[in-house]
């Protein structure tokens, strides 16, 4: 079970080469690459630059365990706007291609939102159709798409998320579970049990209710996640992928914060014999 860190922990101005080096210096074994339009690893990156990043990771002894893209916020796969939805499909395809060049097998995606222009039923239907259109390319590239549970008024319980990925009809479509994101409306351990066989990645973070807006996410162990129950649930469903820290450490002494988070993660890994 590898310890990992997400590139989203770093400021967008930090070059990926430097972020990888810092992650390894702090003791992490795996790294989740951020893929975006203009930040982190660009969707328009050349094959040469991606090969260089891959060699850099290999030289550091750092596994590129996954990649993550947030293009679904700007161009939701769920949108009733056909042009916006098709743009989302095209950008997700590009992100898969970048991930494949990096040798990454799992790509975290944001599926979309329910808003004033998009009803839940429409979002569900549009999202499933969009993901189905991506399956063949995902199979060709050997990259799985992992739908993250995010605060988008969409897929707010594990049954909905399970039904959503199952209707896509391919093992290349799964779930990326963000533990802390669950706390406002559920229990992570229950989600894990309900999503058995579908979890392709796990973000490790914690959340404390009642905090000012934007301040609820805290270091693992400082919030309301029941970590022994989460670890037992992950063990029970046979999850063996990386446990990836996603904690906003970009301000202040990032190395210190990432080391603290890693120390908490190592404690978490030992709970209940996991």
mmCIF file with all atom_site columns, C-alpha atoms in Angstrom, residues 5-134:
data_model
loop_
_atom_site.group_PDB
_atom_site.id
_atom_site.type_symbol
_atom_site.label_atom_id
_atom_site.label_alt_id
_atom_site.label_comp_id
_atom_site.label_asym_id
_atom_site.label_entity_id
_atom_site.label_seq_id
_atom_site.pdbx_PDB_ins_code
_atom_site.Cartn_x
_atom_site.Cartn_y
_atom_site.Cartn_z
_atom_site.occupancy
_atom_site.B_iso_or_equiv
_atom_site.pdbx_formal_charge
_atom_site.auth_seq_id
_atom_site.auth_comp_id
_atom_site.auth_asym_id
_atom_site.auth_atom_id
_atom_site.pdbx_PDB_model_num
ATOM 1   C CA . UNK A 1 5   ? 0.470   12.914 -2.535  1.00 0.00 ? 5   UNK A CA 1
ATOM 2   C CA . UNK A 1 6   ? -1.619  14.868 -5.029  1.00 0.00 ? 6   UNK A CA 1
ATOM 3   C CA . UNK A 1 7   ? -0.032  17.643 -7.068  1.00 0.00 ? 7   UNK A CA 1
ATOM 4   C CA . UNK A 1 8   ? -3.021  19.810 -6.162  1.00 0.00 ? 8   UNK A CA 1
ATOM 5   C CA . UNK A 1 9   ? -1.383  20.180 -2.734  1.00 0.00 ? 9   UNK A CA 1
ATOM 6   C CA . UNK A 1 10  ? 1.221   22.387 -4.392  1.00 0.00 ? 10  UNK A CA 1
ATOM 7   C CA . UNK A 1 11  ? 0.844   25.946 -5.629  1.00 0.00 ? 11  UNK A CA 1
ATOM 8   C CA . UNK A 1 12  ? 0.137   26.099 -9.351  1.00 0.00 ? 12  UNK A CA 1
ATOM 9   C CA . UNK A 1 13  ? 3.362   28.020 -9.846  1.00 0.00 ? 13  UNK A CA 1
ATOM 10  C CA . UNK A 1 14  ? 5.489   25.106 -8.594  1.00 0.00 ? 14  UNK A CA 1
ATOM 11  C CA . UNK A 1 15  ? 6.959   23.197 -11.567 1.00 0.00 ? 15  UNK A CA 1
ATOM 12  C CA . UNK A 1 16  ? 5.994   19.529 -11.705 1.00 0.00 ? 16  UNK A CA 1
ATOM 13  C CA . UNK A 1 17  ? 9.652   18.481 -11.595 1.00 0.00 ? 17  UNK A CA 1
ATOM 14  C CA . UNK A 1 18  ? 10.077  20.374 -8.314  1.00 0.00 ? 18  UNK A CA 1
ATOM 15  C CA . UNK A 1 19  ? 6.823   19.082 -6.840  1.00 0.00 ? 19  UNK A CA 1
ATOM 16  C CA . UNK A 1 20  ? 7.887   15.496 -7.569  1.00 0.00 ? 20  UNK A CA 1
ATOM 17  C CA . UNK A 1 21  ? 11.284  16.081 -5.975  1.00 0.00 ? 21  UNK A CA 1
ATOM 18  C CA . UNK A 1 22  ? 9.709   17.625 -2.865  1.00 0.00 ? 22  UNK A CA 1
ATOM 19  C CA . UNK A 1 23  ? 7.249   14.746 -2.553  1.00 0.00 ? 23  UNK A CA 1
ATOM 20  C CA . UNK A 1 24  ? 10.074  12.209 -2.664  1.00 0.00 ? 24  UNK A CA 1
ATOM 21  C CA . UNK A 1 25  ? 12.240  14.196 -0.245  1.00 0.00 ? 25  UNK A CA 1
ATOM 22  C CA . UNK A 1 26  ? 9.331   14.204 2.196   1.00 0.00 ? 26  UNK A CA 1
ATOM 23  C CA . UNK A 1 27  ? 9.164   10.415 1.971   1.00 0.00 ? 27  UNK A CA 1
ATOM 24  C CA . UNK A 1 28  ? 6.182   9.801  -0.309  1.00 0.00 ? 28  UNK A CA 1
ATOM 25  C CA . UNK A 1 29  ? 6.252   6.746  -2.547  1.00 0.00 ? 29  UNK A CA 1
ATOM 26  C CA . UNK A 1 30  ? 3.660   7.829  -5.124  1.00 0.00 ? 30  UNK A CA 1
ATOM 27  C CA . UNK A 1 31  ? 2.594   11.018 -6.870  1.00 0.00 ? 31  UNK A CA 1
ATOM 28  C CA . UNK A 1 32  ? -0.708  12.022 -8.443  1.00 0.00 ? 32  UNK A CA 1
ATOM 29  C CA . UNK A 1 33  ? -0.134  14.297 -11.426 1.00 0.00 ? 33  UNK A CA 1
ATOM 30  C CA . UNK A 1 34  ? -2.439  17.268 -11.977 1.00 0.00 ? 34  UNK A CA 1
ATOM 31  C CA . UNK A 1 35  ? -3.497  17.790 -15.594 1.00 0.00 ? 35  UNK A CA 1
ATOM 32  C CA . UNK A 1 36  ? -5.089  21.080 -16.615 1.00 0.00 ? 36  UNK A CA 1
ATOM 33  C CA . UNK A 1 37  ? -5.705  23.625 -19.320 1.00 0.00 ? 37  UNK A CA 1
ATOM 34  C CA . UNK A 1 38  ? -2.989  26.063 -18.266 1.00 0.00 ? 38  UNK A CA 1
ATOM 35  C CA . UNK A 1 39  ? -1.615  24.837 -14.938 1.00 0.00 ? 39  UNK A CA 1
ATOM 36  C CA . UNK A 1 40  ? 0.323   21.866 -13.599 1.00 0.00 ? 40  UNK A CA 1
ATOM 37  C CA . UNK A 1 41  ? 0.866   19.417 -16.490 1.00 0.00 ? 41  UNK A CA 1
ATOM 38  C CA . UNK A 1 42  ? -0.713  20.984 -19.573 1.00 0.00 ? 42  UNK A CA 1
ATOM 39  C CA . UNK A 1 43  ? -3.144  19.154 -21.817 1.00 0.00 ? 43  UNK A CA 1
ATOM 40  C CA . UNK A 1 44  ? -1.010  20.360 -24.703 1.00 0.00 ? 44  UNK A CA 1
ATOM 41  C CA . UNK A 1 45  ? 2.245   18.922 -23.330 1.00 0.00 ? 45  UNK A CA 1
ATOM 42  C CA . UNK A 1 46  ? 4.534   17.389 -25.924 1.00 0.00 ? 46  UNK A CA 1
ATOM 43  C CA . UNK A 1 47  ? 5.426   13.705 -25.932 1.00 0.00 ? 47  UNK A CA 1
ATOM 44  C CA . UNK A 1 48  ? 9.029   14.713 -25.259 1.00 0.00 ? 48  UNK A CA 1
ATOM 45  C CA . UNK A 1 49  ? 8.152   16.755 -22.149 1.00 0.00 ? 49  UNK A CA 1
ATOM 46  C CA . UNK A 1 50  ? 5.914   13.997 -20.774 1.00 0.00 ? 50  UNK A CA 1
ATOM 47  C CA . UNK A 1 51  ? 8.624   11.404 -21.347 1.00 0.00 ? 51  UNK A CA 1
ATOM 48  C CA . UNK A 1 52  ? 11.009  13.667 -19.454 1.00 0.00 ? 52  UNK A CA 1
ATOM 49  C CA . UNK A 1 53  ? 8.597   13.869 -16.506 1.00 0.00 ? 53  UNK A CA 1
ATOM 50  C CA . UNK A 1 54  ? 8.219   10.104 -16.507 1.00 0.00 ? 54  UNK A CA 1
ATOM 51  C CA . UNK A 1 55  ? 11.992  9.599  -16.487 1.00 0.00 ? 55  UNK A CA 1
ATOM 52  C CA . UNK A 1 56  ? 12.309  12.144 -13.697 1.00 0.00 ? 56  UNK A CA 1
ATOM 53  C CA . UNK A 1 57  ? 9.818   10.215 -11.565 1.00 0.00 ? 57  UNK A CA 1
ATOM 54  C CA . UNK A 1 58  ? 11.628  6.951  -12.291 1.00 0.00 ? 58  UNK A CA 1
ATOM 55  C CA . UNK A 1 59  ? 14.937  8.535  -11.314 1.00 0.00 ? 59  UNK A CA 1
ATOM 56  C CA . UNK A 1 60  ? 13.467  9.663  -8.017  1.00 0.00 ? 60  UNK A CA 1
ATOM 57  C CA . UNK A 1 61  ? 12.000  6.231  -7.336  1.00 0.00 ? 61  UNK A CA 1
ATOM 58  C CA . UNK A 1 62  ? 8.549   7.809  -7.343  1.00 0.00 ? 62  UNK A CA 1
ATOM 59  C CA . UNK A 1 63  ? 5.531   5.946  -8.714  1.00 0.00 ? 63  UNK A CA 1
ATOM 60  C CA . UNK A 1 64  ? 3.120   7.956  -10.849 1.00 0.00 ? 64  UNK A CA 1
ATOM 61  C CA . UNK A 1 65  ? 0.106   6.233  -9.323  1.00 0.00 ? 65  UNK A CA 1
ATOM 62  C CA . UNK A 1 66  ? -2.646  8.360  -10.852 1.00 0.00 ? 66  UNK A CA 1
ATOM 63  C CA . UNK A 1 67  ? -3.496  11.638 -12.533 1.00 0.00 ? 67  UNK A CA 1
ATOM 64  C CA . UNK A 1 68  ? -6.279  14.122 -11.857 1.00 0.00 ? 68  UNK A CA 1
ATOM 65  C CA . UNK A 1 69  ? -8.038  16.696 -13.998 1.00 0.00 ? 69  UNK A CA 1
ATOM 66  C CA . UNK A 1 70  ? -10.588 19.325 -13.071 1.00 0.00 ? 70  UNK A CA 1
ATOM 67  C CA . UNK A 1 71  ? -11.699 20.227 -16.613 1.00 0.00 ? 71  UNK A CA 1
ATOM 68  C CA . UNK A 1 72  ? -15.136 18.860 -15.710 1.00 0.00 ? 72  UNK A CA 1
ATOM 69  C CA . UNK A 1 73  ? -15.802 21.963 -13.617 1.00 0.00 ? 73  UNK A CA 1
ATOM 70  C CA . UNK A 1 74  ? -15.525 24.274 -16.613 1.00 0.00 ? 74  UNK A CA 1
ATOM 71  C CA . UNK A 1 75  ? -16.848 21.831 -19.206 1.00 0.00 ? 75  UNK A CA 1
ATOM 72  C CA . UNK A 1 76  ? -19.173 19.409 -17.380 1.00 0.00 ? 76  UNK A CA 1
ATOM 73  C CA . UNK A 1 77  ? -19.888 16.041 -18.967 1.00 0.00 ? 77  UNK A CA 1
ATOM 74  C CA . UNK A 1 78  ? -23.364 16.470 -17.468 1.00 0.00 ? 78  UNK A CA 1
ATOM 75  C CA . UNK A 1 79  ? -24.244 19.796 -19.077 1.00 0.00 ? 79  UNK A CA 1
ATOM 76  C CA . UNK A 1 80  ? -27.412 20.345 -21.097 1.00 0.00 ? 80  UNK A CA 1
ATOM 77  C CA . UNK A 1 81  ? -25.323 22.603 -23.318 1.00 0.00 ? 81  UNK A CA 1
ATOM 78  C CA . UNK A 1 82  ? -24.248 20.173 -26.047 1.00 0.00 ? 82  UNK A CA 1
ATOM 79  C CA . UNK A 1 83  ? -21.244 22.238 -27.117 1.00 0.00 ? 83  UNK A CA 1
ATOM 80  C CA . UNK A 1 84  ? -19.976 22.499 -23.557 1.00 0.00 ? 84  UNK A CA 1
ATOM 81  C CA . UNK A 1 85  ? -20.509 18.773 -22.999 1.00 0.00 ? 85  UNK A CA 1
ATOM 82  C CA . UNK A 1 86  ? -18.678 17.844 -26.202 1.00 0.00 ? 86  UNK A CA 1
ATOM 83  C CA . UNK A 1 87  ? -15.812 20.130 -25.213 1.00 0.00 ? 87  UNK A CA 1
ATOM 84  C CA . UNK A 1 88  ? -15.646 18.273 -21.895 1.00 0.00 ? 88  UNK A CA 1
ATOM 85  C CA . UNK A 1 89  ? -15.426 14.942 -23.724 1.00 0.00 ? 89  UNK A CA 1
ATOM 86  C CA . UNK A 1 90  ? -12.662 16.270 -25.977 1.00 0.00 ? 90  UNK A CA 1
ATOM 87  C CA . UNK A 1 91  ? -10.631 17.648 -23.065 1.00 0.00 ? 91  UNK A CA 1
ATOM 88  C CA . UNK A 1 92  ? -11.077 14.464 -21.044 1.00 0.00 ? 92  UNK A CA 1
ATOM 89  C CA . UNK A 1 93  ? -9.800  12.517 -24.033 1.00 0.00 ? 93  UNK A CA 1
ATOM 90  C CA . UNK A 1 94  ? -6.724  14.763 -24.124 1.00 0.00 ? 94  UNK A CA 1
ATOM 91  C CA . UNK A 1 95  ? -6.207  14.231 -20.391 1.00 0.00 ? 95  UNK A CA 1
ATOM 92  C CA . UNK A 1 96  ? -6.366  10.457 -20.900 1.00 0.00 ? 96  UNK A CA 1
ATOM 93  C CA . UNK A 1 97  ? -3.757  10.730 -23.635 1.00 0.00 ? 97  UNK A CA 1
ATOM 94  C CA . UNK A 1 98  ? -1.457  12.733 -21.362 1.00 0.00 ? 98  UNK A CA 1
ATOM 95  C CA . UNK A 1 99  ? -1.954  10.185 -18.586 1.00 0.00 ? 99  UNK A CA 1
ATOM 96  C CA . UNK A 1 100 ? -1.119  7.343  -20.968 1.00 0.00 ? 100 UNK A CA 1
ATOM 97  C CA . UNK A 1 101 ? 2.083   9.091  -22.064 1.00 0.00 ? 101 UNK A CA 1
ATOM 98  C CA . UNK A 1 102 ? 3.046   9.322  -18.391 1.00 0.00 ? 102 UNK A CA 1
ATOM 99  C CA . UNK A 1 103 ? 2.342   5.630  -17.873 1.00 0.00 ? 103 UNK A CA 1
ATOM 100 C CA . UNK A 1 104 ? -0.558  6.396  -15.531 1.00 0.00 ? 104 UNK A CA 1
ATOM 101 C CA . UNK A 1 105 ? -3.451  3.913  -15.416 1.00 0.00 ? 105 UNK A CA 1
ATOM 102 C CA . UNK A 1 106 ? -6.054  5.914  -13.459 1.00 0.00 ? 106 UNK A CA 1
ATOM 103 C CA . UNK A 1 107 ? -7.373  9.399  -14.230 1.00 0.00 ? 107 UNK A CA 1
ATOM 104 C CA . UNK A 1 108 ? -9.529  11.215 -11.681 1.00 0.00 ? 108 UNK A CA 1
ATOM 105 C CA . UNK A 1 109 ? -12.306 13.227 -13.300 1.00 0.00 ? 109 UNK A CA 1
ATOM 106 C CA . UNK A 1 110 ? -15.029 15.597 -12.117 1.00 0.00 ? 110 UNK A CA 1
ATOM 107 C CA . UNK A 1 111 ? -18.228 14.381 -13.818 1.00 0.00 ? 111 UNK A CA 1
ATOM 108 C CA . UNK A 1 112 ? -20.185 17.616 -13.692 1.00 0.00 ? 112 UNK A CA 1
ATOM 109 C CA . UNK A 1 113 ? -22.828 19.489 -11.755 1.00 0.00 ? 113 UNK A CA 1
ATOM 110 C CA . UNK A 1 114 ? -26.512 19.910 -11.071 1.00 0.00 ? 114 UNK A CA 1
ATOM 111 C CA . UNK A 1 115 ? -27.397 23.593 -11.332 1.00 0.00 ? 115 UNK A CA 1
ATOM 112 C CA . UNK A 1 116 ? -30.219 25.918 -12.376 1.00 0.00 ? 116 UNK A CA 1
ATOM 113 C CA . UNK A 1 117 ? -29.787 24.875 -16.017 1.00 0.00 ? 117 UNK A CA 1
ATOM 114 C CA . UNK A 1 118 ? -29.391 21.130 -15.426 1.00 0.00 ? 118 UNK A CA 1
ATOM 115 C CA . UNK A 1 119 ? -31.775 18.853 -13.533 1.00 0.00 ? 119 UNK A CA 1
ATOM 116 C CA . UNK A 1 120 ? -30.409 15.786 -11.744 1.00 0.00 ? 120 UNK A CA 1
ATOM 117 C CA . UNK A 1 121 ? -32.017 13.354 -14.202 1.00 0.00 ? 121 UNK A CA 1
ATOM 118 C CA . UNK A 1 122 ? -30.580 15.252 -17.161 1.00 0.00 ? 122 UNK A CA 1
ATOM 119 C CA . UNK A 1 123 ? -27.143 15.423 -15.540 1.00 0.00 ? 123 UNK A CA 1
ATOM 120 C CA . UNK A 1 124 ? -27.236 11.686 -14.878 1.00 0.00 ? 124 UNK A CA 1
ATOM 121 C CA . UNK A 1 125 ? -28.259 10.824 -18.446 1.00 0.00 ? 125 UNK A CA 1
ATOM 122 C CA . UNK A 1 126 ? -25.808 13.270 -20.024 1.00 0.00 ? 126 UNK A CA 1
ATOM 123 C CA . UNK A 1 127 ? -22.950 12.140 -17.815 1.00 0.00 ? 127 UNK A CA 1
ATOM 124 C CA . UNK A 1 128 ? -23.470 8.455  -18.541 1.00 0.00 ? 128 UNK A CA 1
ATOM 125 C CA . UNK A 1 129 ? -23.696 9.115  -22.287 1.00 0.00 ? 129 UNK A CA 1
ATOM 126 C CA . UNK A 1 130 ? -20.516 11.213 -22.199 1.00 0.00 ? 130 UNK A CA 1
ATOM 127 C CA . UNK A 1 131 ? -18.574 8.567  -20.322 1.00 0.00 ? 131 UNK A CA 1
ATOM 128 C CA . UNK A 1 132 ? -19.822 5.802  -22.598 1.00 0.00 ? 132 UNK A CA 1
ATOM 129 C CA . UNK A 1 133 ? -18.444 7.776  -25.539 1.00 0.00 ? 133 UNK A CA 1
ATOM 130 C CA . UNK A 1 134 ? -15.030 7.750  -23.839 1.00 0.00 ? 134 UNK A CA 1
#
